[in-house]
Amino acid sequence: MLSAHQRGWRTYGIQRGFEGLLSFEGVVKLGPEEVRGITHLGGTILGTTNRGNPFRYVGRKADGEEYEYDRSDDLCGAFRASGFDALVSIGGDGSLQIAHQLALKGLPVVCVPKTIDNDVAGTQRTFGFDTAVSTATEALDRLHSTAESHERVMVVELMGRYAGWIALNSGISGSADVILLPEIPFDIEKVCAKIRQREEMGRHFSIVVVAEGAKPKDGAVALVERRGVGTVDRLGGIASQVARAISERTGKEVRALVLGHLQRGGSPTTYDRLLALRFGSAAVRAIAAGTFDVMVGLNGPTITCVPLEEVVGRPKNVPLDSDVVQTARELGISLGD
Ligand code: F6P
């Protein structure tokens, strides 16, 4: 934003995602005064929603029943009527898909990848991820106290949707004994074998990290709520399933914990602050160069522009041959396979 201001551009923020532009009421001035002193804050000063997809807008019939309809033409009209020259869309896979569809309709769009899940292709990192991993690692450190003193198995469910980045990175850093990832369907017997092996070695506690998208070899992903009108699947519940299975098979005292939205709050890490600012400046440079329908991404030591068509619909999962997965195995961490 400040980078845009340096060029003499006027900048506006859209509140509650695309919703704010559709209603016109959510367009607010976003100058240097408005963004002063926010670098160290979590969340967003503009608000957000995961129900504002203009291509799947939610309407309500007279009888109260909800239905989806396409309001993308209204959104393009609102954008042009506002006199804007470019749109910067900040978000994860869902936002990127919407942005690409809008670009195909002629809107000059540049995207900034922001999600704790780190599941976006075309960038090594999304901002928010490092902070979530740090929070999760700290939680694992704290859980060791009860696990060890009470000789329990603690099963911790971490976010990440269908990618295991948060679970893998924090699991290794937080000295987990088992890490279950969406990328590696798990065998509960292998998980229990690891816990028993630790028992035999006199280690009477274990920490099991489960990504919310992890699933058993012969089972399905645990959902709290299936995708509905204008919404996406809500994942959750795998930790309690795993905890029950471990307790039944090993006889150990087991506790399950869902870290949940704690992973999405609080002051961002230095890494995330810098990455977000680098992404923002790179987005301004892309606009200045007239490069649209792209996402800025971290690639090697620098930020590049990646065409959105190379990014959308291609979720980035943990590569099973990565050195991080290999490191986990070589440290003796069970991945449940
Ligand atoms: O995409 C980020 C994320 O935090 C996921 O890790 C999680 O599954 C989801 O959002 C939770 O969404 P909500 O806040 O709508 O429950």
Tab-separated table of C-alpha atoms in Angstrom, residues 55 291 335:
chain	number	residue	atom	x	y	z
A	55	PHE	CA	-19.766	-16.635	-8.923
A	291	THR	CA	1.168	-7.437	-15.678
A	335	LEU	CA	4.181	-41.035	9.616
